[in-house]
Amino acid sequence: MQPCEVWGMGCVPYQQAWDLQAELVKERPQPGVPDRLLLLEHPHTYTLGTSGHEENLLLDEAERAVRGISVFRIDRGGDITYHGPGQLVGYPIVQLPRGQGGLRGFVTDYVRGIEQVIMDTLGDFGIVGKSIPGLTGVWVDTPQGEVKVCAIGVKINVKAVTKHGFALNINTDMRYFEGIIPCGIDDKGVTSMAQLLSQPVDEAEVRQRVIAHFGDVFQREMLIAQPRQI
């Protein structure tokens, strides 16, 4: 199996993590450079992807300043989402094999793979996650209907190197989602593992399960490595 370095990075400001991803994506096609999985969290941040609509950002600039929320328009797919403490953000920087379906085919397979990683992780905690045809992310059924527990938004360049990734709500303060229409979907809610289980969740254990399942799904040898200073 190909090696994949795991970088546990703690809480990283969004711009710094975005810049680091750009560096690593550029390096990845070079000989001897391994795949990497960055695991971290961000301070309070809203990001709008390439399909992002400003009207889905409900808080004005003054309100965001009071609550300490930054906003970035970025180059991943999808609309608007929230990042913050208590959320596990994963940025895989991996080079994908080119499938028979061309670029579109392996993008779809890759996103389905990330969804599987998260569903397998949730299963370890007794949560049944699912995908929904036509939508990205991982969802759960609740008495209030289908709600999203993990957002996914990616970018894959012409050399088949991935960027951006997933955001799994673990012990997230879900009140920050009230300032947006998450992913531009106004008829479905969002939740966290803590809400689903009615108790705080061990975030270190979630990270370990994500690492293990990422290796299983993508057939990588997961190696804990020292992150690059940023």
mmCIF file of N, CA, C and O in Angstrom, residues 77-151:
data_model
loop_
_atom_site.group_PDB
_atom_site.id
_atom_site.type_symbol
_atom_site.label_atom_id
_atom_site.label_comp_id
_atom_site.label_asym_id
_atom_site.label_seq_id
_atom_site.Cartn_x
_atom_site.Cartn_y
_atom_site.Cartn_z
ATOM 1 N N GLY A 77 -15.552 22.830 -4.240
ATOM 2 C CA GLY A 77 -16.926 22.781 -4.703
ATOM 3 C C GLY A 77 -17.892 23.052 -3.570
ATOM 4 O O GLY A 77 -17.533 23.053 -2.388
ATOM 5 N N GLY A 78 -19.140 23.301 -3.930
ATOM 6 C CA GLY A 78 -20.176 23.459 -2.929
ATOM 7 C C GLY A 78 -20.468 24.897 -2.564
ATOM 8 O O GLY A 78 -19.893 25.845 -3.111
ATOM 9 N N ASP A 79 -21.376 25.069 -1.616
ATOM 10 C CA ASP A 79 -21.858 26.378 -1.208
ATOM 11 C C ASP A 79 -21.177 26.800 0.100
ATOM 12 O O ASP A 79 -19.953 26.756 0.190
ATOM 13 N N ILE A 80 -21.940 27.171 1.109
ATOM 14 C CA ILE A 80 -21.375 27.724 2.336
ATOM 15 C C ILE A 80 -21.421 26.705 3.466
ATOM 16 O O ILE A 80 -22.361 25.918 3.573
ATOM 17 N N THR A 81 -20.383 26.722 4.316
ATOM 18 C CA THR A 81 -20.377 25.878 5.499
ATOM 19 C C THR A 81 -19.652 26.594 6.621
ATOM 20 O O THR A 81 -19.058 27.661 6.428
ATOM 21 N N TYR A 82 -19.697 25.990 7.790
ATOM 22 C CA TYR A 82 -19.070 26.553 8.997
ATOM 23 C C TYR A 82 -17.947 25.650 9.462
ATOM 24 O O TYR A 82 -18.060 24.417 9.413
ATOM 25 N N HIS A 83 -16.857 26.272 9.940
ATOM 26 C CA HIS A 83 -15.785 25.555 10.628
ATOM 27 C C HIS A 83 -15.566 26.190 11.991
ATOM 28 O O HIS A 83 -15.634 27.420 12.118
ATOM 29 N N GLY A 84 -15.278 25.365 12.991
ATOM 30 C CA GLY A 84 -15.029 25.917 14.309
ATOM 31 C C GLY A 84 -14.577 24.867 15.302
ATOM 32 O O GLY A 84 -14.453 23.674 14.968
ATOM 33 N N PRO A 85 -14.324 25.284 16.540
ATOM 34 C CA PRO A 85 -13.875 24.352 17.588
ATOM 35 C C PRO A 85 -14.861 23.204 17.769
ATOM 36 O O PRO A 85 -16.073 23.365 17.585
ATOM 37 N N GLY A 86 -14.309 22.046 18.115
ATOM 38 C CA GLY A 86 -15.140 20.868 18.310
ATOM 39 C C GLY A 86 -15.493 20.142 17.034
ATOM 40 O O GLY A 86 -16.277 19.190 17.050
ATOM 41 N N GLN A 87 -14.905 20.586 15.931
ATOM 42 C CA GLN A 87 -15.162 19.965 14.617
ATOM 43 C C GLN A 87 -13.846 19.387 14.106
ATOM 44 O O GLN A 87 -12.805 20.028 14.216
ATOM 45 N N LEU A 88 -13.890 18.199 13.553
ATOM 46 C CA LEU A 88 -12.696 17.601 12.950
ATOM 47 C C LEU A 88 -12.698 17.899 11.459
ATOM 48 O O LEU A 88 -13.584 17.451 10.725
ATOM 49 N N VAL A 89 -11.694 18.666 11.018
ATOM 50 C CA VAL A 89 -11.537 18.987 9.607
ATOM 51 C C VAL A 89 -10.410 18.127 9.050
ATOM 52 O O VAL A 89 -9.333 18.024 9.650
ATOM 53 N N GLY A 90 -10.674 17.494 7.920
ATOM 54 C CA GLY A 90 -9.663 16.663 7.267
ATOM 55 C C GLY A 90 -9.380 17.153 5.867
ATOM 56 O O GLY A 90 -10.312 17.345 5.074
ATOM 57 N N TYR A 91 -8.105 17.388 5.573
ATOM 58 C CA TYR A 91 -7.677 17.795 4.234
ATOM 59 C C TYR A 91 -6.748 16.723 3.665
ATOM 60 O O TYR A 91 -5.547 16.732 3.942
ATOM 61 N N PRO A 92 -7.266 15.777 2.897
ATOM 62 C CA PRO A 92 -6.392 14.802 2.243
ATOM 63 C C PRO A 92 -5.695 15.444 1.038
ATOM 64 O O PRO A 92 -6.354 16.020 0.171
ATOM 65 N N ILE A 93 -4.393 15.326 1.002
ATOM 66 C CA ILE A 93 -3.602 15.749 -0.158
ATOM 67 C C ILE A 93 -3.066 14.463 -0.779
ATOM 68 O O ILE A 93 -1.975 13.986 -0.441
ATOM 69 N N VAL A 94 -3.868 13.858 -1.631
ATOM 70 C CA VAL A 94 -3.525 12.553 -2.192
ATOM 71 C C VAL A 94 -3.605 12.609 -3.713
ATOM 72 O O VAL A 94 -4.364 13.399 -4.279
ATOM 73 N N GLN A 95 -2.802 11.771 -4.348
ATOM 74 C CA GLN A 95 -2.857 11.668 -5.804
ATOM 75 C C GLN A 95 -3.676 10.438 -6.163
ATOM 76 O O GLN A 95 -3.341 9.316 -5.793
ATOM 77 N N LEU A 96 -4.768 10.658 -6.869
ATOM 78 C CA LEU A 96 -5.699 9.586 -7.180
ATOM 79 C C LEU A 96 -5.309 8.871 -8.463
ATOM 80 O O LEU A 96 -4.763 9.484 -9.382
ATOM 81 N N PRO A 97 -5.623 7.584 -8.556
ATOM 82 C CA PRO A 97 -5.435 6.881 -9.824
ATOM 83 C C PRO A 97 -6.474 7.352 -10.825
ATOM 84 O O PRO A 97 -7.615 7.660 -10.458
ATOM 85 N N ARG A 98 -6.099 7.432 -12.068
ATOM 86 C CA ARG A 98 -7.046 7.854 -13.100
ATOM 87 C C ARG A 98 -7.887 6.656 -13.532
ATOM 88 O O ARG A 98 -7.375 5.674 -14.049
ATOM 89 N N GLY A 99 -9.184 6.751 -13.271
ATOM 90 C CA GLY A 99 -10.080 5.654 -13.606
ATOM 91 C C GLY A 99 -10.553 5.724 -15.040
ATOM 92 O O GLY A 99 -10.274 6.674 -15.774
ATOM 93 N N GLN A 100 -11.312 4.733 -15.435
ATOM 94 C CA GLN A 100 -11.807 4.662 -16.801
ATOM 95 C C GLN A 100 -12.831 5.756 -17.096
ATOM 96 O O GLN A 100 -13.043 6.123 -18.235
ATOM 97 N N GLY A 101 -13.463 6.288 -16.049
ATOM 98 C CA GLY A 101 -14.469 7.318 -16.245
ATOM 99 C C GLY A 101 -13.897 8.705 -16.425
ATOM 100 O O GLY A 101 -14.651 9.675 -16.522
ATOM 101 N N GLY A 102 -12.559 8.832 -16.463
ATOM 102 C CA GLY A 102 -11.945 10.140 -16.618
ATOM 103 C C GLY A 102 -12.035 10.942 -15.330
ATOM 104 O O GLY A 102 -12.310 10.418 -14.256
ATOM 105 N N LEU A 103 -11.798 12.250 -15.418
ATOM 106 C CA LEU A 103 -11.748 13.118 -14.246
ATOM 107 C C LEU A 103 -13.033 13.050 -13.440
ATOM 108 O O LEU A 103 -13.020 12.861 -12.226
ATOM 109 N N ARG A 104 -14.163 13.163 -14.107
ATOM 110 C CA ARG A 104 -15.436 13.166 -13.387
ATOM 111 C C ARG A 104 -15.648 11.859 -12.632
ATOM 112 O O ARG A 104 -16.139 11.847 -11.506
ATOM 113 N N GLY A 105 -15.259 10.763 -13.250
ATOM 114 C CA GLY A 105 -15.441 9.471 -12.616
ATOM 115 C C GLY A 105 -14.666 9.330 -11.333
ATOM 116 O O GLY A 105 -15.209 8.890 -10.319
ATOM 117 N N PHE A 106 -13.380 9.738 -11.342
ATOM 118 C CA PHE A 106 -12.648 9.524 -10.102
ATOM 119 C C PHE A 106 -12.937 10.589 -9.060
ATOM 120 O O PHE A 106 -12.730 10.357 -7.869
ATOM 121 N N VAL A 107 -13.456 11.752 -9.440
ATOM 122 C CA VAL A 107 -13.926 12.723 -8.451
ATOM 123 C C VAL A 107 -15.100 12.124 -7.683
ATOM 124 O O VAL A 107 -15.146 12.162 -6.446
ATOM 125 N N THR A 108 -16.056 11.567 -8.408
ATOM 126 C CA THR A 108 -17.225 10.955 -7.761
ATOM 127 C C THR A 108 -16.808 9.809 -6.855
ATOM 128 O O THR A 108 -17.275 9.703 -5.708
ATOM 129 N N ASP A 109 -15.929 8.935 -7.336
ATOM 130 C CA ASP A 109 -15.477 7.810 -6.521
ATOM 131 C C ASP A 109 -14.759 8.297 -5.260
ATOM 132 O O ASP A 109 -14.919 7.705 -4.187
ATOM 133 N N TYR A 110 -13.977 9.356 -5.400
ATOM 134 C CA TYR A 110 -13.238 9.890 -4.256
ATOM 135 C C TYR A 110 -14.195 10.430 -3.192
ATOM 136 O O TYR A 110 -14.042 10.139 -1.997
ATOM 137 N N VAL A 111 -15.181 11.211 -3.596
ATOM 138 C CA VAL A 111 -16.150 11.749 -2.645
ATOM 139 C C VAL A 111 -16.912 10.618 -1.965
ATOM 140 O O VAL A 111 -17.131 10.644 -0.743
ATOM 141 N N ARG A 112 -17.314 9.605 -2.736
ATOM 142 C CA ARG A 112 -17.996 8.453 -2.130
ATOM 143 C C ARG A 112 -17.071 7.771 -1.116
ATOM 144 O O ARG A 112 -17.530 7.269 -0.084
ATOM 145 N N GLY A 113 -15.783 7.742 -1.412
ATOM 146 C CA GLY A 113 -14.831 7.146 -0.477
ATOM 147 C C GLY A 113 -14.749 7.910 0.831
ATOM 148 O O GLY A 113 -14.718 7.309 1.919
ATOM 149 N N ILE A 114 -14.708 9.231 0.758
ATOM 150 C CA ILE A 114 -14.685 10.038 1.982
ATOM 151 C C ILE A 114 -15.966 9.808 2.783
ATOM 152 O O ILE A 114 -15.934 9.663 4.009
ATOM 153 N N GLU A 115 -17.101 9.785 2.092
ATOM 154 C CA GLU A 115 -18.352 9.516 2.791
ATOM 155 C C GLU A 115 -18.281 8.176 3.522
ATOM 156 O O GLU A 115 -18.743 8.064 4.661
ATOM 157 N N GLN A 116 -17.681 7.168 2.889
ATOM 158 C CA GLN A 116 -17.581 5.859 3.520
ATOM 159 C C GLN A 116 -16.701 5.907 4.757
ATOM 160 O O GLN A 116 -17.002 5.274 5.782
ATOM 161 N N VAL A 117 -15.596 6.649 4.679
ATOM 162 C CA VAL A 117 -14.717 6.812 5.852
ATOM 163 C C VAL A 117 -15.513 7.363 7.032
ATOM 164 O O VAL A 117 -15.418 6.858 8.164
ATOM 165 N N ILE A 118 -16.303 8.399 6.778
ATOM 166 C CA ILE A 118 -17.063 9.022 7.857
ATOM 167 C C ILE A 118 -18.169 8.093 8.352
ATOM 168 O O ILE A 118 -18.398 7.963 9.569
ATOM 169 N N MET A 119 -18.854 7.422 7.441
ATOM 170 C CA MET A 119 -19.909 6.498 7.872
ATOM 171 C C MET A 119 -19.338 5.368 8.719
ATOM 172 O O MET A 119 -19.947 4.968 9.730
ATOM 173 N N ASP A 120 -18.173 4.852 8.341
ATOM 174 C CA ASP A 120 -17.542 3.789 9.134
ATOM 175 C C ASP A 120 -17.145 4.311 10.513
ATOM 176 O O ASP A 120 -17.284 3.611 11.523
ATOM 177 N N THR A 121 -16.635 5.551 10.561
ATOM 178 C CA THR A 121 -16.260 6.158 11.837
ATOM 179 C C THR A 121 -17.479 6.338 12.733
ATOM 180 O O THR A 121 -17.454 5.990 13.922
ATOM 181 N N LEU A 122 -18.552 6.875 12.179
ATOM 182 C CA LEU A 122 -19.777 7.046 12.970
ATOM 183 C C LEU A 122 -20.275 5.713 13.502
ATOM 184 O O LEU A 122 -20.735 5.613 14.650
ATOM 185 N N GLY A 123 -20.163 4.677 12.672
ATOM 186 C CA GLY A 123 -20.603 3.358 13.095
ATOM 187 C C GLY A 123 -19.881 2.861 14.324
ATOM 188 O O GLY A 123 -20.467 2.146 15.152
ATOM 189 N N ASP A 124 -18.622 3.234 14.482
ATOM 190 C CA ASP A 124 -17.862 2.836 15.661
ATOM 191 C C ASP A 124 -18.445 3.433 16.935
ATOM 192 O O ASP A 124 -18.161 2.948 18.041
ATOM 193 N N PHE A 125 -19.211 4.507 16.800
ATOM 194 C CA PHE A 125 -19.831 5.172 17.956
ATOM 195 C C PHE A 125 -21.334 4.904 18.031
ATOM 196 O O PHE A 125 -22.055 5.571 18.769
ATOM 197 N N GLY A 126 -21.795 3.940 17.245
ATOM 198 C CA GLY A 126 -23.190 3.568 17.296
ATOM 199 C C GLY A 126 -24.120 4.497 16.539
ATOM 200 O O GLY A 126 -25.333 4.480 16.762
ATOM 201 N N ILE A 127 -23.568 5.293 15.620
ATOM 202 C CA ILE A 127 -24.367 6.218 14.820
ATOM 203 C C ILE A 127 -24.451 5.672 13.396
ATOM 204 O O ILE A 127 -23.436 5.316 12.801
ATOM 205 N N VAL A 128 -25.637 5.620 12.845
ATOM 206 C CA VAL A 128 -25.839 5.135 11.483
ATOM 207 C C VAL A 128 -25.851 6.325 10.527
ATOM 208 O O VAL A 128 -26.802 7.112 10.496
ATOM 209 N N GLY A 129 -24.767 6.487 9.774
ATOM 210 C CA GLY A 129 -24.688 7.541 8.782
ATOM 211 C C GLY A 129 -25.073 7.017 7.409
ATOM 212 O O GLY A 129 -25.063 5.814 7.163
ATOM 213 N N LYS A 130 -25.430 7.939 6.524
ATOM 214 C CA LYS A 130 -25.805 7.526 5.173
ATOM 215 C C LYS A 130 -25.475 8.637 4.192
ATOM 216 O O LYS A 130 -25.258 9.795 4.572
ATOM 217 N N SER A 131 -25.408 8.279 2.911
ATOM 218 C CA SER A 131 -25.296 9.262 1.850
ATOM 219 C C SER A 131 -26.681 9.457 1.243
ATOM 220 O O SER A 131 -27.561 8.601 1.381
ATOM 221 N N ILE A 132 -26.866 10.597 0.567
ATOM 222 C CA ILE A 132 -28.123 10.893 -0.106
ATOM 223 C C ILE A 132 -27.818 11.153 -1.574
ATOM 224 O O ILE A 132 -26.995 12.018 -1.887
ATOM 225 N N PRO A 133 -28.427 10.393 -2.492
ATOM 226 C CA PRO A 133 -28.165 10.600 -3.917
ATOM 227 C C PRO A 133 -28.405 12.054 -4.317
ATOM 228 O O PRO A 133 -29.401 12.671 -3.931
ATOM 229 N N GLY A 134 -27.434 12.598 -5.044
ATOM 230 C CA GLY A 134 -27.540 13.969 -5.508
ATOM 231 C C GLY A 134 -26.988 15.000 -4.549
ATOM 232 O O GLY A 134 -26.880 16.184 -4.896
ATOM 233 N N LEU A 135 -26.639 14.591 -3.323
ATOM 234 C CA LEU A 135 -26.072 15.498 -2.336
ATOM 235 C C LEU A 135 -24.749 14.924 -1.834
ATOM 236 O O LEU A 135 -24.556 13.715 -1.824
ATOM 237 N N THR A 136 -23.838 15.794 -1.422
ATOM 238 C CA THR A 136 -22.603 15.330 -0.803
ATOM 239 C C THR A 136 -22.726 15.400 0.709
ATOM 240 O O THR A 136 -23.642 16.009 1.254
ATOM 241 N N GLY A 137 -21.794 14.758 1.387
ATOM 242 C CA GLY A 137 -21.792 14.765 2.840
ATOM 243 C C GLY A 137 -22.361 13.485 3.405
ATOM 244 O O GLY A 137 -22.772 12.574 2.689
ATOM 245 N N VAL A 138 -22.357 13.434 4.741
ATOM 246 C CA VAL A 138 -22.892 12.273 5.458
ATOM 247 C C VAL A 138 -24.048 12.748 6.330
ATOM 248 O O VAL A 138 -23.957 13.760 7.031
ATOM 249 N N TRP A 139 -25.130 11.990 6.294
ATOM 250 C CA TRP A 139 -26.396 12.368 6.907
ATOM 251 C C TRP A 139 -26.847 11.292 7.877
ATOM 252 O O TRP A 139 -26.404 10.139 7.803
ATOM 253 N N VAL A 140 -27.737 11.665 8.773
ATOM 254 C CA VAL A 140 -28.359 10.699 9.678
ATOM 255 C C VAL A 140 -29.863 10.970 9.707
ATOM 256 O O VAL A 140 -30.311 12.108 9.516
ATOM 257 N N ASP A 141 -30.615 9.915 9.948
ATOM 258 C CA ASP A 141 -32.059 10.044 10.117
ATOM 259 C C ASP A 141 -32.375 10.365 11.578
ATOM 260 O O ASP A 141 -31.847 9.717 12.491
ATOM 261 N N THR A 142 -33.221 11.371 11.786
ATOM 262 C CA THR A 142 -33.657 11.748 13.129
ATOM 263 C C THR A 142 -35.172 11.944 13.100
ATOM 264 O O THR A 142 -35.780 11.993 12.029
ATOM 265 N N PRO A 143 -35.799 12.070 14.276
ATOM 266 C CA PRO A 143 -37.239 12.354 14.290
ATOM 267 C C PRO A 143 -37.599 13.645 13.548
ATOM 268 O O PRO A 143 -38.744 13.814 13.107
ATOM 269 N N GLN A 144 -36.624 14.563 13.419
ATOM 270 C CA GLN A 144 -36.850 15.822 12.702
ATOM 271 C C GLN A 144 -36.552 15.694 11.209
ATOM 272 O O GLN A 144 -36.669 16.681 10.471
ATOM 273 N N GLY A 145 -36.152 14.524 10.764
ATOM 274 C CA GLY A 145 -35.834 14.314 9.364
ATOM 275 C C GLY A 145 -34.351 14.065 9.152
ATOM 276 O O GLY A 145 -33.598 13.824 10.103
ATOM 277 N N GLU A 146 -33.919 14.121 7.895
ATOM 278 C CA GLU A 146 -32.515 13.893 7.558
ATOM 279 C C GLU A 146 -31.697 15.136 7.900
ATOM 280 O O GLU A 146 -32.034 16.255 7.504
ATOM 281 N N VAL A 147 -30.598 14.937 8.646
ATOM 282 C CA VAL A 147 -29.721 16.042 9.033
ATOM 283 C C VAL A 147 -28.280 15.675 8.709
ATOM 284 O O VAL A 147 -27.890 14.506 8.754
ATOM 285 N N LYS A 148 -27.496 16.696 8.402
ATOM 286 C CA LYS A 148 -26.102 16.464 8.010
ATOM 287 C C LYS A 148 -25.192 16.540 9.231
ATOM 288 O O LYS A 148 -25.284 17.469 10.037
ATOM 289 N N VAL A 149 -24.298 15.573 9.345
ATOM 290 C CA VAL A 149 -23.320 15.564 10.427
ATOM 291 C C VAL A 149 -21.909 15.831 9.913
ATOM 292 O O VAL A 149 -21.022 16.208 10.677
ATOM 293 N N CYS A 150 -21.696 15.671 8.609
ATOM 294 C CA CYS A 150 -20.370 15.896 8.021
ATOM 295 C C CYS A 150 -20.519 16.516 6.638
ATOM 296 O O CYS A 150 -21.171 15.941 5.764
ATOM 297 N N ALA A 151 -19.910 17.686 6.459
ATOM 298 C CA ALA A 151 -19.900 18.346 5.152
ATOM 299 C C ALA A 151 -18.658 17.924 4.382
ATOM 300 O O ALA A 151 -17.589 17.695 4.976
#
